Short mmCIF file of C-alpha atoms in Angstrom, two decimals:
data_model
loop_
_atom_site.label_atom_id
_atom_site.label_comp_id
_atom_site.label_asym_id
_atom_site.label_seq_id
_atom_site.Cartn_x
_atom_site.Cartn_y
_atom_site.Cartn_z
CA MET L 147 -12.62 46.02 -42.90
CA ALA L 148 -9.87 46.33 -40.50
CA SER L 149 -6.46 45.13 -41.72
CA LEU L 150 -4.75 42.34 -40.19
CA SER L 151 -2.35 44.46 -38.24
CA GLN L 152 -5.23 46.33 -36.74
CA ARG L 153 -6.99 43.14 -35.71
CA ASN L 154 -3.65 41.96 -34.16
CA SER L 155 -3.41 45.24 -32.35
CA ILE L 156 -6.99 45.00 -30.96
CA PHE L 157 -6.40 41.31 -29.95
CA SER L 158 -3.07 42.27 -28.27
CA GLY L 159 -4.88 45.08 -26.37
CA ILE L 160 -7.57 42.69 -25.11
CA LEU L 161 -4.85 40.29 -23.91
CA LEU L 162 -2.92 42.95 -22.09
CA LEU L 163 -6.25 43.99 -20.23
CA LEU L 164 -6.84 40.26 -19.28
CA LEU L 165 -3.27 39.98 -18.21
CA ALA L 166 -3.66 43.02 -16.02
CA GLY L 167 -6.77 41.79 -14.49
CA VAL L 168 -5.37 38.62 -13.51
CA LEU L 169 -2.18 40.11 -11.89
CA ALA L 170 -4.37 42.60 -9.82
CA MET L 171 -6.38 39.63 -8.63
CA VAL L 172 -3.29 37.86 -7.65
CA GLY L 173 -1.95 40.63 -6.03
CA ILE L 174 -5.12 41.14 -3.85
CA LEU L 175 -5.01 37.31 -2.98
CA TRP L 176 -1.43 37.39 -2.07
CA GLY L 177 -1.85 40.47 0.16
CA SER L 178 -4.72 38.65 2.09
CA PHE L 179 -2.80 35.56 2.48
CA ILE L 180 0.21 37.54 3.88
CA ASP L 181 -2.10 39.37 6.23
CA PHE L 182 -3.36 36.03 7.58
CA THR L 183 0.09 34.22 7.86
CA THR L 184 2.47 36.98 8.91
CA PRO L 185 2.60 37.07 12.72
CA THR L 186 2.25 40.67 14.18
CA GLY L 187 2.48 42.01 17.59
CA LEU L 188 0.55 40.66 20.58
CA GLN L 189 -0.03 42.82 23.50
CA GLU L 190 0.50 42.87 27.30
CA VAL L 191 -2.70 40.70 27.78
CA PHE L 192 -0.68 37.79 26.40
CA ALA L 193 2.88 38.94 27.53
CA GLY L 194 2.92 36.14 30.31
CA LEU L 195 2.54 33.41 27.77
CA SER L 196 6.37 32.92 27.69
CA SER L 197 9.26 33.63 29.80
CA SER L 198 11.31 34.29 26.79
CA PRO L 199 8.84 36.03 24.12
CA ALA L 200 9.54 36.06 20.43
CA PRO L 201 11.21 39.27 19.14
CA ARG L 202 7.98 40.45 17.54
CA LEU L 203 5.79 40.01 20.48
CA ALA L 204 4.77 43.45 21.47
CA THR L 205 4.82 44.25 25.27
CA GLY L 206 2.17 47.21 25.29
CA PHE L 207 -1.54 46.65 25.08
CA GLY L 208 -2.12 49.63 22.75
CA ASN L 209 -4.85 48.86 20.17
CA TRP L 210 -3.71 45.51 19.15
CA ARG L 211 -6.24 42.67 19.48
CA GLU L 212 -4.89 39.83 17.62
CA LEU L 213 -5.04 36.22 18.46
CA PRO L 214 -2.63 34.02 16.55
CA ILE L 215 -3.94 30.39 16.58
CA CYS L 216 -1.31 27.97 14.93
CA TYR L 217 -2.04 25.05 12.72
CA THR L 218 -0.44 22.72 10.28
CA ILE L 219 -2.29 22.46 6.88
CA PRO L 220 -1.96 19.56 4.63
CA GLN L 221 -0.70 20.33 1.10
CA GLY L 222 -3.62 21.23 -1.05
CA ASP L 223 -5.80 22.24 1.63
CA LEU L 224 -4.70 25.91 2.32
CA PHE L 225 -7.46 28.01 0.63
CA ARG L 226 -10.28 25.37 1.79
CA PHE L 227 -8.76 25.60 5.35
CA PHE L 228 -8.73 29.47 5.50
CA GLU L 229 -12.38 29.61 4.00
CA LEU L 230 -13.69 27.27 6.64
CA VAL L 231 -11.68 27.92 9.61
CA SER L 232 -11.10 31.85 9.60
CA PRO L 233 -14.59 32.95 9.81
CA ARG L 234 -15.25 30.53 12.88
CA LEU L 235 -12.27 31.92 14.68
CA GLN L 236 -13.24 35.32 13.85
CA THR L 237 -16.66 34.85 15.45
CA ILE L 238 -15.28 33.56 18.52
CA ALA L 239 -12.59 36.16 18.92
CA SER L 240 -15.20 38.98 18.10
CA ARG L 241 -17.02 38.17 21.31
CA MET L 242 -14.08 39.41 23.30
CA ALA L 243 -13.47 42.27 20.81
CA PHE L 244 -10.47 40.71 19.41
CA ARG L 245 -9.23 39.50 15.98
CA ALA L 246 -8.17 35.91 15.25
CA LYS L 247 -5.27 35.38 13.02
CA ILE L 248 -4.35 31.95 11.53
CA ASP L 249 -0.65 31.26 11.89
CA ILE L 250 0.78 28.41 9.68
CA ALA L 251 3.46 26.19 11.13
CA LEU L 252 5.57 23.57 9.14
CA ASP L 253 4.86 20.77 11.55
CA SER L 254 3.82 19.76 15.10
CA ALA L 255 7.24 20.56 16.43
CA ASP L 256 7.08 24.12 14.87
CA VAL L 257 3.60 24.70 16.32
CA VAL L 258 4.90 23.93 19.83
CA TYR L 259 7.72 26.18 19.32
CA ARG L 260 5.48 28.97 18.14
CA VAL L 261 3.28 28.60 21.19
CA SER L 262 6.08 28.28 23.71
CA THR L 263 7.89 31.44 22.42
CA GLY L 264 4.55 33.56 22.41
CA LYS L 265 4.27 33.74 18.68
CA ALA L 266 0.98 31.92 19.11
CA VAL L 267 -1.39 31.86 21.91
CA MET L 268 -2.77 28.36 21.02
CA GLY L 269 -1.78 25.68 18.53
CA ALA L 270 -3.20 22.42 17.40
CA VAL L 271 -1.04 19.31 17.24
CA SER L 272 -1.37 15.59 16.80
CA ALA L 273 -1.81 13.37 19.83
CA VAL L 274 1.43 11.67 19.29
CA ALA L 275 3.32 15.00 18.85
CA TYR L 276 1.80 16.29 22.02
CA ALA L 277 2.80 13.15 24.02
CA LYS L 278 6.44 13.57 22.73
CA LEU L 279 6.96 17.08 22.78
CA ARG L 280 5.30 18.00 26.10
CA ARG L 281 8.43 16.80 27.95
CA GLN L 282 10.63 19.19 25.87
CA TYR L 283 8.83 22.51 25.97
CA PRO L 284 6.69 24.44 28.69
CA ILE L 285 3.23 23.60 27.13
CA ILE L 286 -0.09 22.31 28.46
CA ALA L 287 -2.88 20.47 26.80
CA VAL L 288 -5.87 22.95 26.77
CA PHE L 289 -8.31 20.87 24.81
CA GLU L 290 -8.71 17.55 23.17
CA ARG L 291 -10.35 17.65 19.78
CA ALA L 292 -13.24 15.30 20.88
CA GLY L 293 -16.25 15.55 18.33
CA ARG L 294 -19.86 14.59 19.26
CA VAL L 295 -18.91 11.00 19.60
CA PRO L 296 -15.80 9.22 20.79
CA LYS L 297 -12.97 9.23 18.21
CA THR L 298 -12.08 6.02 16.43
CA SER L 299 -9.71 4.95 13.71
CA LEU L 300 -11.38 3.52 10.60
CA PHE L 301 -10.10 0.95 7.92
CA VAL L 302 -12.01 2.16 4.87
CA VAL L 303 -12.39 0.23 1.74
CA ARG L 304 -14.32 0.61 -1.68
CA ALA L 305 -18.00 -0.23 -1.19
CA ASP L 306 -17.67 -2.97 -3.94
CA ASP L 307 -14.66 -4.57 -2.52
CA PRO L 308 -15.52 -8.13 -1.14
CA VAL L 309 -12.99 -8.17 1.86
CA SER L 310 -14.80 -8.72 5.20
CA SER L 311 -11.82 -8.55 7.79
CA LEU L 312 -8.43 -7.17 8.27
CA ALA L 313 -7.01 -10.62 7.34
CA ASP L 314 -8.50 -10.16 3.85
CA LEU L 315 -6.11 -7.17 3.23
CA ARG L 316 -3.22 -9.33 2.59
CA GLY L 317 -1.27 -8.17 -0.46
CA LYS L 318 -3.41 -4.84 -0.57
CA ARG L 319 -2.17 -1.24 -1.02
CA ILE L 320 -2.74 0.76 2.10
CA CYS L 321 -2.43 4.32 2.74
CA PHE L 322 -1.78 5.78 6.22
CA ARG L 323 -2.06 9.16 7.18
CA ALA L 324 1.30 10.11 8.68
CA LYS L 325 3.50 8.62 11.58
CA ASP L 326 2.59 11.43 13.95
CA SER L 327 -1.02 10.68 13.55
CA MET L 328 -2.82 8.77 16.12
CA SER L 329 -5.91 7.76 14.30
CA GLY L 330 -4.11 7.54 10.94
CA TYR L 331 -0.99 5.50 11.82
CA TYR L 332 -0.15 4.78 15.49
CA ILE L 333 -3.73 3.04 16.50
CA PRO L 334 -4.12 1.31 13.28
CA LEU L 335 -0.80 0.01 13.47
CA GLN L 336 -1.64 -1.44 17.13
CA GLU L 337 -4.97 -2.89 15.80
CA LEU L 338 -2.94 -4.78 12.94
CA LYS L 339 -0.51 -6.09 15.46
CA THR L 340 -3.34 -7.40 17.79
CA ALA L 341 -4.60 -9.22 14.68
CA GLY L 342 -1.20 -10.70 14.25
CA ILE L 343 -0.41 -8.65 11.21
CA GLU L 344 2.92 -6.99 10.59
CA ALA L 345 2.15 -4.09 8.14
CA GLU L 346 5.50 -4.18 6.40
CA THR L 347 5.23 -7.72 5.23
CA PHE L 348 1.48 -8.00 5.08
CA PHE L 349 0.83 -5.06 2.51
CA SER L 350 2.15 -4.98 -1.11
CA GLN L 351 2.38 -1.28 -0.85
CA ILE L 352 2.40 1.23 2.12
CA SER L 353 1.73 4.91 1.40
CA TYR L 354 1.36 8.13 3.52
CA ASN L 355 -0.86 11.02 2.74
CA ASP L 356 -1.58 13.85 5.26
CA ASN L 357 -4.27 15.12 3.03
CA LEU L 358 -7.40 12.90 3.86
CA ALA L 359 -9.47 14.33 1.04
CA ASN L 360 -6.75 13.38 -1.41
CA SER L 361 -6.35 9.87 0.08
CA THR L 362 -10.14 9.43 -0.15
CA LEU L 363 -10.25 10.35 -3.65
CA GLY L 364 -7.03 7.76 -4.26
CA LEU L 365 -9.21 5.14 -2.70
CA ILE L 366 -12.18 5.80 -4.93
CA SER L 367 -10.16 5.99 -7.96
CA GLY L 368 -8.35 2.69 -7.29
CA GLU L 369 -4.91 4.02 -6.26
CA PHE L 370 -5.13 2.43 -2.91
CA ASP L 371 -7.20 -0.48 -1.77
CA VAL L 372 -7.51 0.60 1.90
CA ILE L 373 -7.06 3.96 3.91
CA LEU L 374 -7.27 5.23 7.25
CA LEU L 375 -9.70 7.77 8.38
CA SER L 376 -10.97 9.10 11.71
CA ASN L 377 -14.66 8.66 12.18
CA THR L 378 -15.13 12.52 12.46
CA PHE L 379 -13.62 13.14 9.07
CA TYR L 380 -15.52 10.01 7.60
CA GLU L 381 -18.83 11.58 8.86
CA GLU L 382 -17.87 14.99 7.11
CA LEU L 383 -17.42 13.35 3.68
CA PRO L 384 -20.08 14.31 1.03
CA PRO L 385 -22.90 11.52 0.83
CA GLU L 386 -22.04 10.82 -2.61
CA GLN L 387 -18.41 9.72 -1.59
CA ARG L 388 -19.63 7.82 1.27
CA GLN L 389 -21.81 5.81 -0.84
CA LYS L 390 -18.63 4.66 -2.57
CA LEU L 391 -16.99 3.61 0.63
CA ARG L 392 -17.48 1.09 3.42
CA VAL L 393 -15.93 0.92 6.91
CA LEU L 394 -14.22 -2.56 7.16
CA TYR L 395 -12.95 -2.06 10.70
CA ALA L 396 -13.32 0.51 13.58
CA SER L 397 -10.69 0.74 16.35
CA LYS L 398 -11.67 1.40 20.08
CA PRO L 399 -12.21 4.93 21.12
CA ILE L 400 -8.97 6.82 21.27
CA PRO L 401 -8.07 10.41 22.50
CA GLY L 402 -8.07 13.07 19.72
CA GLY L 403 -5.44 15.60 18.57
CA VAL L 404 -4.57 18.49 21.19
CA TYR L 405 -4.76 22.31 21.37
CA VAL L 406 -1.81 23.41 23.23
CA SER L 407 -1.03 26.64 25.09
CA THR L 408 1.55 27.56 28.00
CA ALA L 409 0.88 27.20 31.57
CA SER L 410 1.04 30.95 32.40
CA ALA L 411 -2.17 31.91 30.13
CA SER L 412 -3.84 34.98 31.21
CA SER L 413 -7.34 35.42 32.46
CA GLN L 414 -8.29 36.92 29.02
CA LEU L 415 -6.87 33.97 27.31
CA GLN L 416 -8.79 31.69 29.63
CA THR L 417 -11.95 33.67 28.73
CA PHE L 418 -11.09 32.82 24.97
CA PHE L 419 -10.68 29.15 25.72
CA THR L 420 -14.06 29.03 27.27
CA GLU L 421 -15.61 30.85 24.19
CA PHE L 422 -13.87 28.49 21.98
CA GLN L 423 -15.55 25.48 23.73
CA ALA L 424 -18.90 27.01 23.68
CA TYR L 425 -18.57 27.85 20.09
CA GLY L 426 -17.75 24.31 19.30
CA GLU L 427 -20.94 23.10 20.98
CA THR L 428 -22.99 25.06 18.30
CA VAL L 429 -21.06 23.49 15.17
CA ALA L 430 -22.89 20.63 13.43
CA ALA L 431 -20.99 17.19 13.75
CA THR L 432 -21.20 16.80 9.91
CA ALA L 433 -19.94 20.42 9.02
CA PRO L 434 -16.58 20.46 7.34
CA LEU L 435 -13.59 20.61 9.70
CA ALA L 436 -16.15 20.54 12.64
CA GLY L 437 -13.49 18.44 14.58
CA LEU L 438 -11.26 21.55 14.99
CA PHE L 439 -13.95 23.16 17.16
CA GLN L 440 -15.69 20.38 18.93
CA VAL L 441 -13.43 20.26 21.98
CA LYS L 442 -13.37 18.95 25.60
CA PRO L 443 -10.76 19.47 28.38
CA ALA L 444 -7.77 17.33 27.77
CA ASP L 445 -6.79 14.62 30.09
CA PRO L 446 -2.84 14.48 29.83
CA ALA L 447 -2.71 10.99 31.40
CA ALA L 448 -4.52 9.56 28.31
CA TYR L 449 -1.55 10.38 26.20
CA ASP L 450 1.18 8.56 28.28
CA VAL L 451 0.95 5.47 26.28
CA LEU L 452 2.03 7.41 23.25
CA GLU L 453 5.26 8.83 24.40
CA GLY L 454 7.17 5.87 22.93
CA ALA L 455 5.53 6.60 19.39
CA SER L 456 7.93 8.22 16.70
CA ILE L 457 7.03 11.53 15.08
CA ASP L 458 10.47 11.80 13.24
CA ASP L 459 9.99 8.93 10.56
CA GLU L 460 8.58 9.86 7.10
#
């Protein structure tokens, strides 16, 4: 029978092998993450995107075929976002023999900065952010994220909650999305004011969570009494979650978030926009993150009313 020291040595060896395997896997995942998030050179085909291109923007066409598309990603959604969005972007870009590259920004202002300086060819921002930042940067709205049906803002409660109107929410705990969110804050606030409700004094607790999946789980678990979701996100929820929820109130149709680019987009980039919109028409309305791809040409005038909204408050 092996001695205690021999058994300890065997056990230590097994632990070292397991540790080595874990470290190797972390290295692979980190390498993939860096490859997706580190901007690299673009080529002459996109050199016209900015009058002051970023230092890392290449000026020769060469063999580079990358299209950085910029997004902000809610905390906790990073890997799910890459898993669902990256393959779809690659499918679109491959039709033009390009390679799509997800570029992660800190916030909407960072998205607009990256687009306006040529670090990204297109970026997704909220409706409120677009309305505010379009006066400060040379950007245009390429697409409105529209979905199959008009976008609305939903006040959602638990299925067993007896409330039947907005007035019944007095003293409840509400969770908005973020103050730069049209469907998750600005429009719901306007709907409440129309009903004679001042949120600051009406609710017992006001929270913000940019991760809609987490706020949904918070509602189901009892952390919140009511949350704000877009109808597109609500339809994407798993059936077992929707069975536990109920839409208390839906707003009037509202414009969706925006994909922005620069006014001097090249003909090749215009072709990419066309392919992007065509691909969105093939995505099922209930597919996860379908709203990122179901788009229509944006109407800048639809966002004029939002220029007074704040994107700076927490």
